[in-house]
Coordinates of C-alpha atoms and ligand atoms in Angstrom, one line a residue:
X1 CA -16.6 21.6 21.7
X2 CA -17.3 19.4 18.9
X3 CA -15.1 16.8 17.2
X4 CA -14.6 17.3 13.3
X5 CA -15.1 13.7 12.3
X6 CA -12.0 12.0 9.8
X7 CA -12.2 13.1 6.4
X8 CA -11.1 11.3 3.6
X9 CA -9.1 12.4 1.8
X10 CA -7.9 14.8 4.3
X11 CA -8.1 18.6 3.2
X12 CA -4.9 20.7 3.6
X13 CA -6.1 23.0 6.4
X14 CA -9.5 22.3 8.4
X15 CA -10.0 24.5 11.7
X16 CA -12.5 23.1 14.1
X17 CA -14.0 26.0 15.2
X18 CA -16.0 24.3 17.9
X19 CA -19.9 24.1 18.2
X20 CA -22.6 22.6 16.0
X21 CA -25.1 23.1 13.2
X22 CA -28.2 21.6 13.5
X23 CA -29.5 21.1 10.1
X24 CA -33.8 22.2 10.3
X25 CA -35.8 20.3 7.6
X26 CA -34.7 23.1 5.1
X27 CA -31.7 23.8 3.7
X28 CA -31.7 27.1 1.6
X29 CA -29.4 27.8 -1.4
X30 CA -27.9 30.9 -2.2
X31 CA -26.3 30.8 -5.5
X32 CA -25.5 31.4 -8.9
X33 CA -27.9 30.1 -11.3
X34 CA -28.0 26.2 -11.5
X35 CA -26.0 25.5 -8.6
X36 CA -29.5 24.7 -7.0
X37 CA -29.8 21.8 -8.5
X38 CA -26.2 21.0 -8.9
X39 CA -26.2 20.6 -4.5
X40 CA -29.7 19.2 -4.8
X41 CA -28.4 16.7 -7.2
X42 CA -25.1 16.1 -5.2
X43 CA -27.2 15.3 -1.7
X44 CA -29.9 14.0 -3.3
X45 CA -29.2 10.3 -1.3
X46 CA -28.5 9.9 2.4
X47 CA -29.2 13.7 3.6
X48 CA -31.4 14.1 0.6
X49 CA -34.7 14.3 2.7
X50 CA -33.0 17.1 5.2
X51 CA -30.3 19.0 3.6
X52 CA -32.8 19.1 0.8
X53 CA -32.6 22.8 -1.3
X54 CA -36.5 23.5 -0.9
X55 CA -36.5 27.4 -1.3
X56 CA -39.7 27.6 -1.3
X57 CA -40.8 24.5 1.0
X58 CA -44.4 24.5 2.3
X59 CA -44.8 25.7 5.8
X60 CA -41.2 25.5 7.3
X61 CA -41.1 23.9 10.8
X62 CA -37.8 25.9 10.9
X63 CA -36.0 28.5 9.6
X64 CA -34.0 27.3 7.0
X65 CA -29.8 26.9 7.1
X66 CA -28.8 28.7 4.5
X67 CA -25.7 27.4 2.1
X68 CA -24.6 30.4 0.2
X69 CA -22.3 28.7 -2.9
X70 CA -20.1 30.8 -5.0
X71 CA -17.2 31.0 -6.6
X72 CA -13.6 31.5 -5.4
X73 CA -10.3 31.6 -6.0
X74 CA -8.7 28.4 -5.5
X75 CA -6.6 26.1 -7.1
X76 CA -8.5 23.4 -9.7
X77 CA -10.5 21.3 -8.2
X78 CA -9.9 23.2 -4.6
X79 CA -12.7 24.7 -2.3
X80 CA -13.5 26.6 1.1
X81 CA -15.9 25.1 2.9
X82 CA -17.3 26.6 6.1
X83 CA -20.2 25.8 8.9
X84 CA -21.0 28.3 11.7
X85 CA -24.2 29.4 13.0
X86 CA -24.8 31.4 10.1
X87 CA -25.0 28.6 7.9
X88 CA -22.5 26.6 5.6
X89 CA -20.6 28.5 2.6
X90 CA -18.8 27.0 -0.2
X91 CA -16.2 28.9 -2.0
X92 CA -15.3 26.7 -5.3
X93 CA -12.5 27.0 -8.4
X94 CA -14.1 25.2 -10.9
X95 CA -17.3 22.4 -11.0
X96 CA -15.1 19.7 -9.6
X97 CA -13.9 22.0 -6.7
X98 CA -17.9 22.3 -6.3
X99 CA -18.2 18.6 -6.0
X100 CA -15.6 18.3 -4.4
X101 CA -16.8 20.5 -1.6
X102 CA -20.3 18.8 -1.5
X103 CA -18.7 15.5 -1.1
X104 CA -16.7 17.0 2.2
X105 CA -19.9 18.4 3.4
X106 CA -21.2 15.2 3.1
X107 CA -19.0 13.7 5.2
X108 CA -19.1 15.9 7.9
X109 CA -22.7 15.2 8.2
X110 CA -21.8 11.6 9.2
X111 CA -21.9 8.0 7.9
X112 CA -25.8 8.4 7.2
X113 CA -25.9 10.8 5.2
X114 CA -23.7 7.8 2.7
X115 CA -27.5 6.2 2.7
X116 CA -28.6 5.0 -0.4
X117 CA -32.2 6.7 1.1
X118 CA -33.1 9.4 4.1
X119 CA -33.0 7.1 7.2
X120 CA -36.5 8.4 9.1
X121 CA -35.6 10.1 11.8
X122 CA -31.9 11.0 11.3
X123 CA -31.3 14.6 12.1
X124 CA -28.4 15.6 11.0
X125 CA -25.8 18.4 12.0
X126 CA -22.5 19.7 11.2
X127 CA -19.4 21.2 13.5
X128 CA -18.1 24.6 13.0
X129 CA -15.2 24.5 10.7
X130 CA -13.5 26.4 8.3
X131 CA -11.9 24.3 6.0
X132 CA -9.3 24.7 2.7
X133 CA -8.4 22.4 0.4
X134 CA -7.0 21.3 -2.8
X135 CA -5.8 18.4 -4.6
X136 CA -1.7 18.0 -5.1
X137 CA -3.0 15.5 -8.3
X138 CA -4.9 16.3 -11.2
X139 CA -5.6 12.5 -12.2
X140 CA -6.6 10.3 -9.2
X141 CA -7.9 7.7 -11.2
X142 CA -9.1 4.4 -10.9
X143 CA -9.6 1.8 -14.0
X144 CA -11.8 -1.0 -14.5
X145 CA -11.6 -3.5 -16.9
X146 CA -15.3 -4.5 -18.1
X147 CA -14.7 -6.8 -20.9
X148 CA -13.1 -10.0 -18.9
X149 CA -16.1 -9.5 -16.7
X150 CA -18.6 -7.2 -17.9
X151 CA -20.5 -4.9 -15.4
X152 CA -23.7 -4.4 -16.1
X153 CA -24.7 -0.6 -16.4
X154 CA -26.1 -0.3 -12.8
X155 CA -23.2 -1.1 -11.0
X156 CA -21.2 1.0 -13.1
X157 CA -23.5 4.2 -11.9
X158 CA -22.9 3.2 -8.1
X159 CA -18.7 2.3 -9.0
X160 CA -18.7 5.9 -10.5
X161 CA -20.8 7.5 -7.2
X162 CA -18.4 5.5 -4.4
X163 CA -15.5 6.8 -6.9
X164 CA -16.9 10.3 -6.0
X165 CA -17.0 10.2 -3.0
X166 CA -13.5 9.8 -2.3
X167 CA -12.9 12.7 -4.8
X168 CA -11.6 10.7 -7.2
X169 CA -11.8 12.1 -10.9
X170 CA -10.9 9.7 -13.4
X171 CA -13.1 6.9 -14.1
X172 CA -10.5 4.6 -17.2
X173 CA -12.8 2.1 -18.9
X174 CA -11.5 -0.9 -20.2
X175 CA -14.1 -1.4 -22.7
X176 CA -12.6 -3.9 -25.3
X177 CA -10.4 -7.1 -24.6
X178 CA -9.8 -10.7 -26.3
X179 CA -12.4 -11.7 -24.2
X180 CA -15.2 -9.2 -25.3
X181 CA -15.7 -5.6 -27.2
X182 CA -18.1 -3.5 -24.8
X183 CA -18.5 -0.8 -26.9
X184 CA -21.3 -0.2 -29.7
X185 CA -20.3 0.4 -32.8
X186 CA -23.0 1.2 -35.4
X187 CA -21.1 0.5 -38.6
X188 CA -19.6 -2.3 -37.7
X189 CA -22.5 -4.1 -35.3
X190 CA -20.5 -7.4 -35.2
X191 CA -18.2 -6.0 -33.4
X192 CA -21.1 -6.5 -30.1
X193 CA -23.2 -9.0 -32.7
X194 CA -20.4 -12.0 -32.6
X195 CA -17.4 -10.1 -29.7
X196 CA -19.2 -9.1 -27.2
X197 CA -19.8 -12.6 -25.7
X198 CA -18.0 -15.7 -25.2
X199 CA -19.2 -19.2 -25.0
X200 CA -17.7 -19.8 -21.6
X201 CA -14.6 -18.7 -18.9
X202 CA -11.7 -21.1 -18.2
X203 CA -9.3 -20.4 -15.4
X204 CA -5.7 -21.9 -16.1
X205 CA -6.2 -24.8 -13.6
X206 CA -9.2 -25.5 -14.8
X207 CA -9.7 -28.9 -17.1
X208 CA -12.2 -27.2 -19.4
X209 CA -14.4 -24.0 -19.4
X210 CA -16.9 -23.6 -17.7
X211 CA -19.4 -23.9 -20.3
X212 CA -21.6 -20.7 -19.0
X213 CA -22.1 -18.1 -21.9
X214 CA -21.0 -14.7 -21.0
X215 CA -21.4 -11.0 -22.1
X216 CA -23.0 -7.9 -22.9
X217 CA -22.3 -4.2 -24.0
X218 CA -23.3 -1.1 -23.8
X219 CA -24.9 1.1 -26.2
X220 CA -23.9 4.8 -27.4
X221 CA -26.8 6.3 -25.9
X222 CA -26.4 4.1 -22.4
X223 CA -22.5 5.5 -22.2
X224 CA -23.6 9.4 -23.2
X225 CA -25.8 8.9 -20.2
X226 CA -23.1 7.3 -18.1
X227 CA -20.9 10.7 -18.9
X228 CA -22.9 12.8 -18.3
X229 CA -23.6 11.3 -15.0
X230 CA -19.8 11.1 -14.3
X231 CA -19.6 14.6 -15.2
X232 CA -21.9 15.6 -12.3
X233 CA -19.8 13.6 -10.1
X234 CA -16.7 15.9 -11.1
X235 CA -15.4 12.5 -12.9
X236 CA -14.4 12.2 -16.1
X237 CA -14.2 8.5 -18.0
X238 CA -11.6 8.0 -20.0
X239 CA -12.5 5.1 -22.5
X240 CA -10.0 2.8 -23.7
X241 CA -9.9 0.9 -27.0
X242 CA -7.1 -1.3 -26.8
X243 CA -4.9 -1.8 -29.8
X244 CA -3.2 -3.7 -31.9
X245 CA -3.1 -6.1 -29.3
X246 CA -5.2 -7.9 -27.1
X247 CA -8.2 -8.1 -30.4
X248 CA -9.3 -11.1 -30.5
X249 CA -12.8 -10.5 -30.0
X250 CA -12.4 -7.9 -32.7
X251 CA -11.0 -10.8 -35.0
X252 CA -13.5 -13.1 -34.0
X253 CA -15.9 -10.4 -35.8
X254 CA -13.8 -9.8 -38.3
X255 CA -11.3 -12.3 -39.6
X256 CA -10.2 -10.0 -42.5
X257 CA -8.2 -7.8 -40.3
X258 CA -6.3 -10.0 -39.1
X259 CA -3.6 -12.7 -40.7
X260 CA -5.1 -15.3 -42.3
X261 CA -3.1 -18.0 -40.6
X262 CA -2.9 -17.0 -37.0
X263 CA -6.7 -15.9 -36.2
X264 CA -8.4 -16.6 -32.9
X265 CA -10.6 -19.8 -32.4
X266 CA -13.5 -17.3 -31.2
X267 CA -13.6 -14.6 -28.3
X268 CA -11.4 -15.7 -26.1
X269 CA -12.5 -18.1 -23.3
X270 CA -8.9 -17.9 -21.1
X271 CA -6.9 -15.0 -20.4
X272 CA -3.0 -14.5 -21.4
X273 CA -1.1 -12.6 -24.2
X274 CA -2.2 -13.6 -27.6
X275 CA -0.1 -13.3 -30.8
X276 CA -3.0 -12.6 -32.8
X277 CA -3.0 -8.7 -34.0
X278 CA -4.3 -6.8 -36.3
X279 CA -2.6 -6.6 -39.4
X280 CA -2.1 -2.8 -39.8
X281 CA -2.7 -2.2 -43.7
X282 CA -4.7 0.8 -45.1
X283 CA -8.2 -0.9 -44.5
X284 CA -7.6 -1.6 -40.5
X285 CA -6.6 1.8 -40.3
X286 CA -10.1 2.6 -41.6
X287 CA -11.7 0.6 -39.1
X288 CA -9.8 1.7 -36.1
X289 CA -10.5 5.8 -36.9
X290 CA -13.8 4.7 -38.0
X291 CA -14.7 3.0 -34.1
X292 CA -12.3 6.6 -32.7
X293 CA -14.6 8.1 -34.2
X294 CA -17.7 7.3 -33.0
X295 CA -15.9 6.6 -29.7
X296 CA -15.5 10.3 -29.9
X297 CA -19.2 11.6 -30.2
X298 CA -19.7 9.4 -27.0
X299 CA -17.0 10.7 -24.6
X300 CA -16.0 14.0 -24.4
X301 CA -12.8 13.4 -22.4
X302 CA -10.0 15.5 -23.6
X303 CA -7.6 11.9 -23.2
X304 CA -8.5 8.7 -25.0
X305 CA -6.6 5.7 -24.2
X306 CA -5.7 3.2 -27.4
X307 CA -3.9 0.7 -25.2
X308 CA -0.8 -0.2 -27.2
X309 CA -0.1 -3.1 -24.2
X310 CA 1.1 -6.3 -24.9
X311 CA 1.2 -6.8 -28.5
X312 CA 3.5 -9.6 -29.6
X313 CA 5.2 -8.9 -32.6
X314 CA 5.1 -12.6 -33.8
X315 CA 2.7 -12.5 -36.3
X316 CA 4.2 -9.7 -37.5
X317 CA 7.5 -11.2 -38.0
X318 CA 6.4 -14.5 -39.4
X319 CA 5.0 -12.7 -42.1
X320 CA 5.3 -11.7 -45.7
X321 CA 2.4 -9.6 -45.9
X322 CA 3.2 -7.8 -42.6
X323 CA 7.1 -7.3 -44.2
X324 CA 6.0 -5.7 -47.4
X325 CA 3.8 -3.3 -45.2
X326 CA 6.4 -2.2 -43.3
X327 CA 8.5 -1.7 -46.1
X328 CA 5.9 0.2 -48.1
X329 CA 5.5 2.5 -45.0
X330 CA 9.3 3.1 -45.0
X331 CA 9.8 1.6 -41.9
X332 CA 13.0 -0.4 -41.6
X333 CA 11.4 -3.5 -40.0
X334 CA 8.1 -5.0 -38.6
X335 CA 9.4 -4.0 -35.1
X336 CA 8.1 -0.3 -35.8
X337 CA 4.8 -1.0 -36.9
X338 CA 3.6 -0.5 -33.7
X339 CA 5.2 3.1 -33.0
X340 CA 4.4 3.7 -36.5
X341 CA 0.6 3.1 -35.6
X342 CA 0.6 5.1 -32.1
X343 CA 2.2 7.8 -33.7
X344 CA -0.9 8.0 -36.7
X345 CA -3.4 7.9 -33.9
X346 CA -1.8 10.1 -32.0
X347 CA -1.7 12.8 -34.8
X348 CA -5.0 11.6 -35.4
X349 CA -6.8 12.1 -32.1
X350 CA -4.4 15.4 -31.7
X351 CA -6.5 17.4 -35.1
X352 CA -10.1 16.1 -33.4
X353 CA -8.2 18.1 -30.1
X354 CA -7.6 15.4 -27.9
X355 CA -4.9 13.6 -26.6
X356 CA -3.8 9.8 -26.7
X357 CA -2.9 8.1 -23.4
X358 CA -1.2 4.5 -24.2
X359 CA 0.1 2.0 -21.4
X360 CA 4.1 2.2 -21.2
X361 CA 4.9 0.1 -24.1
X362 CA 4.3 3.1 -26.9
X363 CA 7.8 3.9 -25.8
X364 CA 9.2 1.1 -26.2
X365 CA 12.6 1.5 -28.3
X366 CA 12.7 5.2 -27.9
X367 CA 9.4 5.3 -29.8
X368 CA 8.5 9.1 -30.5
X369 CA 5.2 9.7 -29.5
X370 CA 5.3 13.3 -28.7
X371 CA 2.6 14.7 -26.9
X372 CA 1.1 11.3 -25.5
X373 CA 0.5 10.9 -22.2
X374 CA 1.9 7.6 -21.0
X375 CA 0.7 5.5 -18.4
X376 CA 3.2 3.6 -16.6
X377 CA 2.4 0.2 -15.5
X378 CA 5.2 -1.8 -15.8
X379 CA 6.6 -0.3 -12.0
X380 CA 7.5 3.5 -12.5
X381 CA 10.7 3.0 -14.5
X382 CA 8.9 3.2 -17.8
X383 CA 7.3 6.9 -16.5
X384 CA 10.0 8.1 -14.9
X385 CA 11.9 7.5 -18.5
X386 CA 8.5 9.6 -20.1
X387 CA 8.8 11.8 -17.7
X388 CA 12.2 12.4 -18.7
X389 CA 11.3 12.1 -22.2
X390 CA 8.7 15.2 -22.0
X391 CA 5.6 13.3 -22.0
X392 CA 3.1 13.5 -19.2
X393 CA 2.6 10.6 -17.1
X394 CA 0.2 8.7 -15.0
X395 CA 1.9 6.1 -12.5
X396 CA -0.4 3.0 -12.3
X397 CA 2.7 0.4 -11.3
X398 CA 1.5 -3.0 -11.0
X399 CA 3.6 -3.5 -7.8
X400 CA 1.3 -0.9 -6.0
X401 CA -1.5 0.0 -8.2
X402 CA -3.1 -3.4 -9.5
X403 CA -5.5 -4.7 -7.1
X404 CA -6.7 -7.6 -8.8
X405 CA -3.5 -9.0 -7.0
X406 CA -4.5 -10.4 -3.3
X407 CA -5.9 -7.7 -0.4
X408 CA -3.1 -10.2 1.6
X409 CA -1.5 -13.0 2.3
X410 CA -3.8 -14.5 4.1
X411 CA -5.0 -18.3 2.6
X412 CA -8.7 -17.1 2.8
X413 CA -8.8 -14.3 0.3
X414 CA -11.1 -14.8 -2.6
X415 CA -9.3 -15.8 -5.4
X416 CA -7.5 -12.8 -7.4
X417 CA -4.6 -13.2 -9.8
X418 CA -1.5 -13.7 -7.6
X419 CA 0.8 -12.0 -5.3
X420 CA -0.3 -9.5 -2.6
X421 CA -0.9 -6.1 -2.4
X422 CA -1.9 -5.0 1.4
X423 CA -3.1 -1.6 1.9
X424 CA -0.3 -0.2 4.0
X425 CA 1.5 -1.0 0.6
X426 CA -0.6 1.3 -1.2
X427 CA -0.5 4.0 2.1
X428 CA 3.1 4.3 1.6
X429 CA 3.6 5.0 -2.1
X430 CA 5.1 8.3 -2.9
X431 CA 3.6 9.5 -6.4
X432 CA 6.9 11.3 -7.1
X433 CA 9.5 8.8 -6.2
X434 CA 12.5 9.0 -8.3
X435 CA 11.0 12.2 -10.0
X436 CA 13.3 15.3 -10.4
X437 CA 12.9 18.2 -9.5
X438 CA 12.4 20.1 -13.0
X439 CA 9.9 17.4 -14.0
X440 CA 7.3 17.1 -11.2
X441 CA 4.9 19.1 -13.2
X442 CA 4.6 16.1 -15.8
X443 CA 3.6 13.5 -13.3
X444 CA -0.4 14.4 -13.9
X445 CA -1.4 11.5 -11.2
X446 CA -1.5 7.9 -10.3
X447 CA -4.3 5.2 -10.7
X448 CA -5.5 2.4 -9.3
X449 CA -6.3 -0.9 -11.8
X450 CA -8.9 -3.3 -11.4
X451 CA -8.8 -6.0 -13.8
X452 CA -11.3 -8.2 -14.3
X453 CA -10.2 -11.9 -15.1
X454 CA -11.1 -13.1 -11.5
X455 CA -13.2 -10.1 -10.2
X456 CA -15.9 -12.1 -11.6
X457 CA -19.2 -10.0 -10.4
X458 CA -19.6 -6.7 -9.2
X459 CA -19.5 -7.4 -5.2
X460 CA -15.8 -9.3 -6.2
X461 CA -14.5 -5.7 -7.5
X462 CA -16.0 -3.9 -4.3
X463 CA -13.9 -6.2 -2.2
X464 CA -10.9 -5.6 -4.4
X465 CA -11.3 -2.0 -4.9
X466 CA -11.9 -1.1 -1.0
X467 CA -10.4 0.0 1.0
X468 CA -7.4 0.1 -1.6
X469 CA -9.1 2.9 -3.6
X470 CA -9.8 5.0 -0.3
X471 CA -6.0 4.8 0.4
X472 CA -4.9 5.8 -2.8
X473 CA -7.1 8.5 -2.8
X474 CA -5.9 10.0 0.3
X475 CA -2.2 9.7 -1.5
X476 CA -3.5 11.2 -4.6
X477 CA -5.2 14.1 -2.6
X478 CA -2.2 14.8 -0.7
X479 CA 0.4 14.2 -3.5
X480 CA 2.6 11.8 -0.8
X481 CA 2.5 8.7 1.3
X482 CA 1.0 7.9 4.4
X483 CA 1.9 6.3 7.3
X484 CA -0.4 3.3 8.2
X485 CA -0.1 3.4 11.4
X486 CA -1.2 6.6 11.3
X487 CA -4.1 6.2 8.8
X488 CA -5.2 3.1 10.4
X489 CA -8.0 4.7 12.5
X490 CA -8.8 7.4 10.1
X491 CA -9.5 4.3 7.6
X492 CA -11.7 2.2 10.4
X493 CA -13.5 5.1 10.6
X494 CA -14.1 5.9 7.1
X495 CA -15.3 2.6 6.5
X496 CA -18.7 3.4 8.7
X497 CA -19.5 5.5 5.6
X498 CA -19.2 2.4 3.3
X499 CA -20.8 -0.1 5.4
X500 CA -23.8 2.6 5.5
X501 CA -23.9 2.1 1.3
X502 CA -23.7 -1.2 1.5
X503 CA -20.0 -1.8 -0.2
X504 CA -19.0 -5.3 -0.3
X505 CA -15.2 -3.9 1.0
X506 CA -13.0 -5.6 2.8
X507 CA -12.8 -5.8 6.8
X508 CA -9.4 -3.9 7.8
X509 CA -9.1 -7.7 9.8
X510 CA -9.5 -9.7 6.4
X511 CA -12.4 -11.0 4.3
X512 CA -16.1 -12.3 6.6
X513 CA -17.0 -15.7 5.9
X514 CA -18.8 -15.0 3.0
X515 CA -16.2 -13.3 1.0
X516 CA -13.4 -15.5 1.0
X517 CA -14.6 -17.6 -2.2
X518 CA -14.3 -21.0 -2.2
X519 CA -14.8 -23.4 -4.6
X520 CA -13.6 -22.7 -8.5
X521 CA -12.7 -19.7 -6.8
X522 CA -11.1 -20.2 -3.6
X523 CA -7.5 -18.9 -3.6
X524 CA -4.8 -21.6 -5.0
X525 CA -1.8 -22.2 -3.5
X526 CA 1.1 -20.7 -5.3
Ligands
ACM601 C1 -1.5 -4.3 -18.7 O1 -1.6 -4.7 -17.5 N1 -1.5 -5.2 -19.7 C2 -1.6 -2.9 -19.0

């Protein structure tokens, strides 16, 4: 009798059949054309060298275990997986459901087969189980934000394959702040020329920045690759372009869309909410569909996100230009400029078939923005109101969801942007809290958020993002809370499978010595 070791997320049904698989040096797969290399591509790492799909291998020690693929009826994104000494066989809805399968495979096989490379010697083998599962969420997302902190395009591949392998399927990219545009744009190249940098970073304690140049960006062809990888993972990145608000590195470009006596002093060098907007006449209309546009022959994700957060009407307000414009649009004051602007792009993006996601604010006021999906990050009032409005929602509350905010209480967490959020926190949300009845079907998911103003390098968004994003997973998969008590061991035990990829994630027992910061960024006392 064999122990099916603790998946995460956990499937809806798995049946441990007893017994093992030993896995020869071949793995044979039967399948419809291109799957092939669709598993070969999926297992290419840890198990890579075993569970290999060598057809046609030279000289076989072994007979080969044969994984016979095809597709089933399940729900999207679902699978049947099952391992007996016959082989393995995968019954998938759709190419996420195939991934998705692959990924549970995977971790039946064991932590090693999470190796970055075969480890020499490791023989791998699988118990007998028949297993069926689906997700309850369509959108188990997780955000990043790379223009506080840009991540260079290596670490993004390896964020987007540990996404994967908790069967997340949402990768949101934060690609333009006041504090740097990420995103090429070929016909306006100062856009990355003059915002994609910044001549230092100052923290609000600090006396003065710190004087170190940062940046970078990513090209067209860079992202199109970075899709398509995505794609293979079952993810899909949703890119964000955030407007009116939060521009100043689009100002710092170019001045003329802006208002002539409130523009930035630069890309911003500290973080906070900034009154300088655009100014939304006829020509920054142009340039905003102009950068949709090419934003749209980059990503084919059926939602782009226009932001639509934190835009002060101030400069608005204060001004004659901005007055006139409202009034020659027929709007009654400068307060709907902003609806006024969601709803173009949503009608916009909506003839080029896709759909605009904005954070809460777009319904702000009873704004109509019908047909956008609204992601709710100011707690879940503001989506359950959508929801009850008739838009689709994704719950990303920043009570539960924003893990820049302290792994703990504890006075030796690396420095993060205040107040805590432990994991049990994030165990025990319930995605459809407060929900009714006739309106589950519009919650499309929940989504973590990693922002980026003190997750400084890569290894400091590992230690933020895990084991948070595992947990949230496991509630996105199953569509309800966890009890941490209850997950606690299932957790320790899927962090062996991390610590074999070498995630920087953090202890279940707090941060090691080398984590906690210290320094300009050791926590502060609040
Ligand atoms: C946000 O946190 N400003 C969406």
């Amino acid at each position: 009798m064999t122990t099916v070791p603790t998946l995460v997320p956990e499937p809806r049904e798995c049946i441990d059949l007893g017994g093992t698989l030993q896995l020869s040096d071949v793995v044979a797969v039967a399948g419809p054309a291109g799957i092939t290399a669709t598993i070969a591509d999926l297992l290419g790492e840890g198990i890579g060298a075993i569970l290999l799909p060598r057809s046609v291998a030279a000289s076989p020690e072994h007979e080969p275990v044969v994984l016979t693929v095809d597709q089933g009826d399940h729900p999207p994104g679902g699978y049947g997986l099952s391992v007996d000494d016959s082989g393995i066989t995968i019954e998938y809805a759709d190419h996420e459901g195939l991934v998705n399968a692959v990924q549970t495979l995977r971790q039946l096989a064991g932590p090693a087969a999470f190796s970055r490379g075969h480890v020499p010697g490791s023989r791998p083998s699988l118990p007998h189980v028949r297993i069926t599962d689906a997700p309850a969420l369509a959108w188990r997302g997780v955000h990043l934000d790379v223009a506080r902190h840009f991540m260079p395009l290596v670490n993004l591949y390896d964020f987007v394959d540990n996404l994967a392998l908790h069967k997340i399927n949402v990768l949101h990219l934060h690609l333009t702040e006041d504090q740097g545009w990420r995103f090429e744009v070929k016909k306006y190249p100062r856009l990355t020329e003059v915002g994609s940098w910044r001549t230092g970073t100052r923290f609000p304690d600090w006396d003065e920045d710190d004087q170190v140049p940062h940046g970078g960006h990513y090209t067209q062809d860079q992202l199109r690759a970075l899709v398509g990888h995505a794609h293979s993972r079952g993810i899909t990145i949703v890119p964000e372009i955030d407007l009116p608000g939060h521009v100043s590195a689009l100002l710092a470009a170019h001045p003329e869309y802006g208002e002539p006596g409130n523009l930035p002093d630069g890309v911003a060098t500290g973080w906070g909410i900034f009154t300088e907007v655009l100014h939304l006449d006829d020509a920054a209309m142009e340039l905003v569909t102009d950068i949709l546009a090419e934003l749209l022959e980059v990503f084919d994700s059926p939602w782009i996100h226009v932001g639509g957060d934190e835009c002060p009407r101030d400069q608005w307000r204060n001004s004659e230009r901005a007055r006139t414009l409202a009034a020659e649009r027929g709007l009654a004051s400068v307060d709907e400029l902003q609806p006024w602007f969601t709803q173009q792009l949503r009608s916009w993006l909506a003839d080029r078939g896709r759909t605009l996601v904005g954070w809460d604010e777009i319904i702000d006021d009873d704004a109509q923005v019908p047909g956008a999906v609204v992601m709710s990050w100011r707690g879940t009032e503001p989506g359950l109101r959508a929801l009850a409005a008739g838009h689709q929602v994704v719950m990303a509350p920043g009570s539960t969801l924003y893990l820049d905010k302290y792994a703990s209480d504890d006075p030796t967490e690396p420095r993060a942007i205040g107040g805590h959020i432990p994991w049990e926190k994030v165990a025990s949300m319930d995605p459809y809290e407060g929900v009714e009845d006739d309106q589950r079907d519009g919650l499309l998911g929940i989504q973590a958020q990693l922002w980026s103003e003190y997750l400084v390098t890569p290894q400091r968004v590992e230690y933020a993002a895990y084991p948070r994003v595992s947990v949230m997973a496991e509630v996105a998969w199953r569509g309800g809370p966890v009890d941490p008590d209850q997950f606690r061991p299932r957790l320790a035990a899927h962090l062996e499978r991390l610590a074999v990829r070498g995630v920087n994630y953090r202890p279940l027992d707090g941060p090691l010595p080398w984590q906690t910061g210290g320094g300009r960024y050791r926590r502060i006392a609040k």
